[in-house]
Amino acid sequence: MNIPSRLEAKKRTSKEVLTKTNEYIVDNNLKTLGEGKTYFIKTYGCQMNEHDSENIKAILEDMSFTECDEMEKADLILLNTCAIRENAHNKVFGMIGRIKHLKETRPEVIAGICGCMAQEEGVVNEILTNYKWLDIVFGTHNIYALPNILATSMKNNKQEIDVLSIEGDIIENIPVKRDSKYKAWVNIMYGCDKFCTYCIVPYTRGKQRSREPEYIIKEVLDLVNSGYKEVTLLGQNVNAYGKDLDTNYGMANLLEDVAKTGIDRVRFVTSHPWDFNDEMIDVIKKYDNIMPYIHLPLQSGSDRILKLMGRRYTKESYLELFNKLKTIPNVSITTDIIVGFPGETEEDFNETLDVVNICKYDSAFTFIFSPREGTPAAKMEDNVTLEEKNNRLYRLNDLINKYAKEANDKYLNKTVPVLIEGKSEKGGLLMGYTDTMKLVNVNAPKSNIGKIVNVKITDIKTWSMDGEIVK
Ligand code: 5AD
Ligand code: SF4
């Protein structure tokens, strides 16, 4: 049993990170462990978790499990969890309660949790005391070890907890079962060294480790050859890509090399304003297949709060960068904002509204500050009432929605390229995204799925648009 330690997770060692291409091995006798059994995975949180689940699915299928989309019928249930805010955490514990019920009628069901919550010392201690019936717990650093963890728990018929506090080397041979045949997530780096004071990610995902460019380019070339149209380069702070490698090769170089593979669309998330350099902006402008869409988290518009958050930029320098990005033709820019950070005054909040009024974002994810155990901000004195926080969120969302609608309105009657991904939730329609990441519902035959088509926008909603294909 390995259980996580917050103190260890915080440490940043200078130990060299190696790339290993032989760490993921499934013993022959484990290849049939899942024969006749089904699995169900529920994924919470960000794209990184979505992509981890794609790896987990492939590993389970390597062990002969087959996928099942109904939790109630599955033989193995895994929750791939998110720790970013309290409500994500609560949702997982709610689901664990449902699984407990299920186990009462079907005790043979194997249940486990993985992902970011599994990296939290407090969560694992709670599982050890109150959730002894959960069969497996593994973390974000040892997904490749799942076959052995699962086999040990099944063989001994007891709880198996295997969570490493400190990240290991980069494992390159983990298989993947991608959710889409047209767009793919590609990790370019793991972890984060920024330690924003509110954020738990540097503890749950470990220190920043960039993948070697050769492996990334090879993965993208393979995707091109398999007919993929879009890749999204993933990292907690992609602009810092390469800073931990022993070369001068950075995000601008990587973006350029990925663009040169000829894939139709290249995206990247998430950017930290601190590391966004002019070279990157030049590369984005130079290549038509790098999409004009940038997610640039603001978090707060108040210099005082930004300092308390440890964000390393000011309102002024953020706006300076924003204006530079706006020189990218047709660019759409979205953001993340936290309200109610400890001690945030009405004045501080007004500074945030001021930035929103200047930037007129295409859209934004907005959150109420959620104290995360072990982070510096969780210990800061918080005298803002919940009522006030809700009120600020409401006012902020009002403004964000207004600008989102205004940004969308500009698309009416325009013809834009859309990658048609599949069926829309709206009956009978197809759905896809523009180059600028706008969701479009299209009335068109299914034969268009997987293609980039020209769509004339006929109607605008706040969060989506309707359109029809034009030749
Ligand atoms: N409370 C509220 N929001 C948070 N985020 C990260 N940590 C917290 C927290 N403790 C938000 C940030 C980040 C996004 C992914 O989640 O806005 O950019
Ligand atoms: Fe968290 Fe992003 Fe800050 Fe890293 S850069 S600590 S992931 S908010």
XYZ file of C-alpha atoms and ligand atoms in Angstrom:
497
model
C 0.000 0.000 0.000
C 1.257 3.489 -0.930
C -0.657 6.442 0.421
C -0.134 10.093 -0.567
C 1.642 12.698 1.568
C 0.954 16.388 1.022
C 4.389 17.358 2.275
C 6.064 15.091 -0.262
C 3.758 16.226 -3.072
C 4.836 19.815 -2.500
C 8.525 19.060 -2.937
C 10.265 20.000 -6.157
C 13.384 17.935 -6.714
C 16.049 18.616 -9.309
C 16.033 14.919 -10.178
C 16.239 14.473 -13.938
C 13.040 13.211 -15.529
C 13.625 10.325 -17.900
C 11.453 9.205 -20.775
C 10.629 5.522 -20.508
C 9.138 3.503 -23.293
C 8.863 0.157 -21.549
C 7.239 0.796 -18.191
C 3.719 -0.175 -19.169
C 3.680 -3.950 -19.345
C 0.714 -6.268 -18.928
C 1.760 -9.758 -17.863
C 0.318 -12.422 -20.088
C -1.696 -13.887 -17.215
C -3.365 -10.491 -16.681
C -4.370 -10.148 -20.327
C -7.454 -12.251 -19.717
C -8.308 -10.997 -16.210
C -11.278 -9.017 -17.485
C -12.667 -11.664 -19.818
C -16.465 -11.598 -19.740
C -16.405 -8.502 -17.509
C -17.432 -4.938 -18.288
C -16.136 -1.581 -17.037
C -17.659 1.854 -16.580
C -15.607 5.020 -16.050
C -17.031 8.332 -14.942
C -14.706 11.253 -15.533
C -14.798 14.534 -13.617
C -12.851 17.720 -14.308
C -10.560 18.949 -17.038
C -9.368 17.676 -20.411
C -6.311 16.185 -18.745
C -8.604 13.852 -16.830
C -10.621 13.094 -19.977
C -7.420 12.064 -21.658
C -6.259 9.998 -18.673
C -9.565 8.130 -18.894
C -8.796 7.387 -22.557
C -5.574 5.734 -21.329
C -7.350 3.850 -18.555
C -9.936 2.504 -21.015
C -7.213 1.185 -23.312
C -5.404 -0.465 -20.384
C -8.610 -2.177 -19.230
C -9.311 -3.384 -22.766
C -5.755 -4.712 -22.862
C -6.898 -6.883 -19.935
C -10.004 -8.008 -21.903
C -12.577 -5.848 -20.088
C -15.210 -4.352 -22.397
C -16.781 -0.910 -22.053
C -20.306 -0.506 -20.725
C -22.149 2.809 -20.615
C -24.459 1.974 -17.722
C -22.855 2.071 -14.297
C -25.567 -0.174 -12.788
C -24.646 -3.036 -15.127
C -20.854 -2.797 -15.004
C -18.570 -5.273 -13.225
C -15.867 -2.664 -12.648
C -16.663 0.959 -11.810
C -13.982 3.652 -11.747
C -14.395 7.305 -10.839
C -11.667 9.468 -12.348
C -11.881 12.408 -9.988
C -11.184 16.144 -9.872
C -9.987 18.083 -6.814
C -10.056 21.637 -8.123
C -13.076 22.850 -6.130
C -15.200 21.627 -3.262
C -18.243 20.886 -5.447
C -16.254 18.503 -7.686
C -15.185 16.736 -4.493
C -18.763 16.573 -3.172
C -20.088 15.187 -6.442
C -17.605 12.308 -6.232
C -18.583 11.451 -2.654
C -22.241 11.551 -3.766
C -21.445 9.038 -6.487
C -19.455 6.861 -4.075
C -22.665 6.662 -2.011
C -24.560 5.379 -5.060
C -21.882 2.772 -5.719
C -22.105 1.595 -2.104
C -25.811 0.937 -2.648
C -25.030 -0.994 -5.787
C -22.446 -3.096 -3.986
C -25.057 -4.066 -1.398
C -27.021 -5.896 -4.076
C -24.032 -6.892 -6.231
C -21.064 -7.368 -3.860
C -18.923 -8.794 -6.667
C -18.724 -5.360 -8.329
C -15.182 -3.926 -8.231
C -15.160 -0.207 -7.444
C -12.339 2.270 -7.354
C -11.287 5.875 -7.522
C -8.379 7.477 -9.314
C -7.370 10.918 -10.536
C -6.685 14.085 -8.569
C -8.724 13.347 -5.428
C -6.828 10.097 -5.019
C -3.643 12.210 -4.733
C -5.064 14.026 -1.691
C -3.859 12.832 1.706
C -7.150 13.811 3.393
C -9.286 11.930 0.874
C -7.246 8.736 1.100
C -7.336 8.853 4.912
C -11.096 9.172 4.723
C -11.296 6.205 2.371
C -9.121 4.176 4.739
C -11.451 4.841 7.645
C -14.928 5.196 6.148
C -14.853 3.529 2.737
C -13.075 0.230 3.361
C -15.318 -1.412 0.791
C -13.763 0.554 -2.102
C -11.534 -1.961 -3.883
C -8.869 0.141 -5.564
C -7.389 3.611 -5.308
C -4.603 4.782 -7.596
C -3.236 8.215 -8.448
C -2.300 10.344 -11.428
C 1.371 9.274 -11.423
C 0.920 5.530 -11.777
C -1.906 4.904 -14.248
C 0.422 2.502 -16.074
C 0.438 0.275 -12.964
C -3.341 -0.295 -13.077
C -3.149 -3.955 -14.280
C -1.104 -4.989 -11.235
C -3.134 -2.883 -8.778
C -6.368 -4.399 -10.059
C -4.988 -7.935 -10.109
C -3.668 -7.654 -6.535
C -7.002 -6.422 -5.233
C -8.941 -9.119 -7.120
C -6.592 -11.892 -6.002
C -6.512 -10.914 -2.321
C -10.097 -9.707 -2.313
C -9.093 -6.661 -0.335
C -8.597 -2.929 -0.720
C -5.517 -1.959 -2.733
C -4.310 1.637 -2.429
C -1.379 2.668 -4.575
C -0.799 6.417 -4.797
C 2.645 7.930 -5.389
C 3.186 11.382 -3.887
C 6.123 12.187 -6.096
C 5.819 12.001 -9.840
C 8.098 9.543 -11.572
C 9.494 9.520 -15.083
C 7.452 10.057 -18.235
C 6.004 6.793 -19.492
C 5.602 6.830 -23.266
C 4.038 3.486 -24.077
C 0.654 3.748 -22.353
C -2.078 2.765 -24.823
C -5.037 5.027 -25.587
C -8.643 4.480 -26.635
C -9.715 7.850 -27.986
C -13.304 9.022 -27.546
C -13.330 10.727 -30.953
C -12.159 9.620 -34.395
C -11.635 13.216 -35.513
C -10.174 15.225 -32.660
C -7.562 14.109 -30.174
C -6.005 15.280 -26.942
C -2.224 15.175 -26.911
C -0.374 15.713 -23.629
C 2.674 17.872 -24.098
C 3.561 18.186 -20.440
C 2.518 17.035 -17.002
C 2.280 18.888 -13.692
C 2.681 22.533 -12.830
C 5.294 24.569 -10.963
C 3.383 27.834 -10.735
C 1.858 27.247 -7.275
C -0.925 29.833 -7.579
C -1.950 30.129 -3.934
C -5.526 28.858 -4.416
C -4.688 25.904 -6.640
C -4.280 22.252 -5.748
C -2.943 21.134 -9.131
C 0.790 21.445 -8.328
C 0.164 18.997 -5.445
C -2.043 16.512 -7.310
C -0.167 16.544 -10.623
C 3.388 17.082 -9.410
C 6.246 19.062 -10.858
C 6.292 20.257 -14.448
C 7.616 17.630 -16.837
C 7.610 18.255 -20.596
C 7.430 15.375 -23.042
C 10.303 15.196 -25.522
C 9.204 16.928 -28.756
C 9.997 13.861 -30.914
C 7.340 11.795 -29.124
C 4.743 14.554 -29.433
C 5.370 15.063 -33.151
C 5.278 11.311 -33.772
C 1.943 11.062 -31.950
C 0.503 13.906 -34.062
C 1.841 12.384 -37.304
C 0.231 9.058 -36.398
C -3.051 10.899 -35.783
C -2.805 12.624 -39.174
C -2.218 9.254 -40.816
C -5.264 7.824 -39.029
C -7.475 10.595 -40.407
C -7.659 12.889 -37.377
C -8.516 16.502 -38.179
C -7.732 18.254 -34.910
C -5.301 17.998 -32.019
C -5.430 19.880 -28.744
C -2.059 20.143 -27.037
C -2.661 19.693 -23.333
C -0.904 20.947 -20.248
C -1.700 22.890 -17.087
C 0.462 25.712 -18.345
C 1.412 24.943 -21.950
C 3.261 28.205 -22.492
C 5.956 26.996 -20.109
C 6.493 23.913 -22.282
C 10.142 22.957 -22.565
C 11.420 25.072 -19.683
C 12.324 21.888 -17.845
C 14.088 20.362 -20.861
C 17.802 20.860 -21.376
C 17.350 22.664 -24.686
C 16.106 26.011 -25.926
C 13.112 24.326 -27.520
C 9.937 25.992 -26.237
C 6.218 26.213 -26.946
C 6.698 28.403 -30.036
C 8.977 25.750 -31.565
C 6.607 22.949 -30.662
C 3.565 24.775 -32.050
C 5.412 25.365 -35.305
C 6.510 21.725 -35.602
C 3.002 20.468 -34.824
C 1.547 22.874 -37.413
C 4.042 21.540 -39.966
C 2.679 17.997 -39.598
C -0.184 19.243 -41.770
C -2.972 18.377 -39.311
C -5.988 20.564 -40.188
C -6.418 22.104 -36.756
C -4.085 22.714 -33.830
C -5.348 23.975 -30.474
C -3.684 24.287 -27.098
C -4.841 24.704 -23.476
C -4.230 26.148 -20.916
C -2.128 29.281 -21.177
C -0.724 31.160 -18.223
C -0.224 34.847 -19.146
C 3.231 34.849 -17.550
C 4.812 32.560 -20.149
C 3.027 33.799 -23.302
C 5.802 35.264 -25.481
C 5.866 37.210 -28.772
C 7.448 34.268 -30.589
C 4.330 32.202 -29.888
C 2.062 34.954 -31.178
C 4.130 35.159 -34.387
C 3.851 31.393 -34.927
C 0.079 31.466 -34.361
C -0.209 34.197 -36.999
C 2.061 32.368 -39.438
C 0.173 29.059 -39.619
C -3.439 28.861 -40.811
C -3.873 25.505 -39.116
C -3.186 26.960 -35.640
C -6.660 27.961 -34.532
C -7.364 31.595 -33.604
C -8.638 30.674 -30.169
C -6.890 31.421 -26.891
C -7.953 30.610 -23.360
C -6.201 33.187 -21.180
C -7.180 32.902 -17.504
C -7.457 36.274 -15.776
C -8.534 35.029 -12.303
C -8.815 38.620 -11.002
C -8.447 42.153 -12.320
C -7.178 43.562 -9.014
C -3.406 43.887 -8.636
C -3.752 43.366 -4.893
C -5.639 40.083 -5.321
C -3.398 38.929 -8.194
C -0.444 39.348 -5.851
C -2.184 37.342 -3.109
C -2.980 34.691 -5.712
C 0.700 34.532 -6.727
C -0.195 35.056 -10.389
C 2.960 37.057 -11.298
C 1.226 39.626 -13.537
C -0.685 42.862 -13.065
C -3.891 44.155 -14.603
C -1.755 46.359 -16.833
C 0.565 43.619 -18.065
C -2.392 41.270 -18.631
C -4.111 43.909 -20.780
C -0.888 44.540 -22.672
C -0.696 40.842 -23.565
C -4.411 40.741 -24.360
C -3.974 43.591 -26.863
C -1.071 41.811 -28.529
C -3.179 38.650 -28.855
C -5.972 40.684 -30.386
C -3.676 41.367 -33.366
C -4.159 37.696 -34.375
C -6.764 37.923 -37.162
C -10.265 36.798 -36.150
C -9.075 35.626 -32.719
C -11.496 34.619 -29.981
C -10.323 34.857 -26.374
C -11.908 33.230 -23.345
C -10.947 33.289 -19.693
C -11.309 31.905 -16.153
C -12.251 34.203 -13.259
C -12.456 33.532 -9.518
C -14.656 35.746 -7.327
C -14.587 35.936 -3.545
C -10.883 35.231 -3.080
C -10.092 35.789 0.645
C -10.342 39.482 1.436
C -11.640 40.522 -2.012
C -13.302 43.919 -1.569
C -15.978 45.512 -3.721
C -13.200 47.704 -5.110
C -11.119 44.647 -6.075
C -14.160 43.065 -7.689
C -14.833 46.242 -9.671
C -11.305 45.971 -11.076
C -12.256 42.520 -12.387
C -15.435 43.907 -13.958
C -13.327 46.663 -15.477
C -11.068 44.121 -17.235
C -14.142 42.218 -18.476
C -15.531 45.482 -19.874
C -12.262 46.144 -21.666
C -11.648 42.608 -22.966
C -15.265 41.718 -23.831
C -14.394 38.016 -23.707
C -15.964 35.530 -26.103
C -16.889 33.540 -23.005
C -15.606 32.693 -19.548
C -15.639 30.065 -16.844
C -16.418 31.797 -13.560
C -16.001 30.342 -10.083
C -16.459 31.187 -6.453
C -13.200 30.704 -4.562
C -13.099 27.289 -2.951
C -10.522 26.725 -0.198
C -8.440 23.626 -0.933
C -6.781 21.923 2.006
C -3.026 22.448 2.061
C -2.939 25.452 -0.276
C -1.768 28.835 1.084
C -5.058 30.585 0.206
C -7.027 28.132 2.345
C -5.276 29.621 5.381
C -5.936 33.263 4.451
C -8.538 35.133 6.409
C -11.778 35.155 4.442
C -14.255 37.784 5.543
C -16.407 37.883 2.398
C -19.851 36.401 3.084
C -21.230 33.641 0.877
C -24.131 35.908 0.015
C -21.718 38.556 -1.240
C -19.737 35.956 -3.219
C -22.924 34.713 -4.881
C -23.934 38.255 -5.650
C -20.561 38.984 -7.292
C -20.737 35.789 -9.312
C -24.212 36.729 -10.489
C -23.143 40.224 -11.537
C -20.029 38.885 -13.238
C -21.971 36.242 -15.156
C -24.453 38.854 -16.323
C -21.644 40.844 -17.887
C -19.879 37.772 -19.313
C -23.146 36.596 -20.927
C -23.753 40.003 -22.450
C -20.342 40.016 -24.146
C -20.603 36.340 -25.155
C -23.860 37.100 -26.961
C -22.338 40.217 -28.560
C -19.340 38.188 -29.766
C -21.657 35.548 -31.218
C -23.909 38.145 -32.859
C -21.017 39.127 -35.118
C -21.288 35.691 -36.733
C -24.835 36.096 -38.054
C -24.999 35.465 -41.829
C -21.243 34.804 -41.943
C -19.828 31.599 -43.416
C -17.345 29.843 -41.124
C -15.442 26.538 -41.128
C -16.882 23.924 -38.753
C -15.464 20.492 -37.901
C -18.591 18.355 -37.678
C -18.059 16.022 -34.722
C -21.297 14.097 -34.467
C -24.946 14.258 -33.528
C -26.166 17.281 -31.589
C -28.129 17.049 -28.349
C -30.765 18.899 -30.334
C -32.690 16.155 -32.099
C -31.857 15.490 -35.717
C -29.048 18.039 -35.944
C -25.284 17.638 -36.129
C -22.812 19.621 -34.034
C -19.308 20.941 -34.336
C -17.000 23.823 -33.521
C -15.742 26.767 -35.554
C -12.029 27.520 -35.728
C -12.741 30.064 -32.957
C -14.329 27.375 -30.737
C -17.974 28.403 -31.156
C -20.470 25.566 -30.877
C -22.648 25.290 -33.995
C -25.708 23.073 -34.558
C -26.108 22.203 -38.206
C -28.993 20.691 -40.114
C -27.102 18.371 -42.459
C -26.779 14.701 -43.440
C -24.643 12.402 -41.268
C -22.183 11.941 -44.127
C -20.646 15.261 -43.019
C -19.448 13.865 -39.685
C -15.671 14.076 -39.487
C -15.381 16.765 -42.140
C -14.529 20.452 -41.957
C -17.359 22.165 -43.848
C -18.377 25.750 -44.543
C -21.418 26.698 -42.504
C -23.531 29.817 -42.906
C -24.727 31.009 -39.500
C -28.482 31.536 -39.489
C -29.329 32.044 -35.802
C -27.471 33.089 -32.634
C -27.952 31.960 -29.043
C -25.766 32.939 -26.076
C -23.849 29.658 -25.978
C -24.355 28.251 -29.465
C -25.356 29.079 -33.022
C -27.408 27.411 -35.741
C -26.270 27.153 -39.313
C -26.488 25.384 -42.630
C -23.840 23.973 -44.891
C -22.945 26.010 -47.954
C -20.948 24.662 -50.861
N -11.370 27.870 -6.188
C -12.060 28.326 -7.254
N -11.632 28.200 -8.518
C -10.440 27.601 -8.723
N -9.758 27.339 -9.863
C -8.620 26.693 -9.535
N -8.552 26.530 -8.194
C -9.665 27.099 -7.670
C -10.161 27.249 -6.356
N -9.487 26.810 -5.301
C -10.219 27.755 -11.189
C -9.227 28.722 -11.854
C -8.597 27.857 -12.897
C -9.698 26.906 -13.257
C -9.279 25.659 -13.941
O -10.307 26.613 -12.018
O -9.970 29.762 -12.443
O -8.126 28.593 -14.018
Fe -3.114 25.922 -10.884
Fe -2.956 26.855 -13.394
Fe -1.807 28.235 -11.357
Fe -0.761 25.863 -12.202
S -0.895 27.825 -13.380
S -1.079 26.506 -10.075
S -2.612 24.717 -12.727
S -4.029 27.842 -11.707
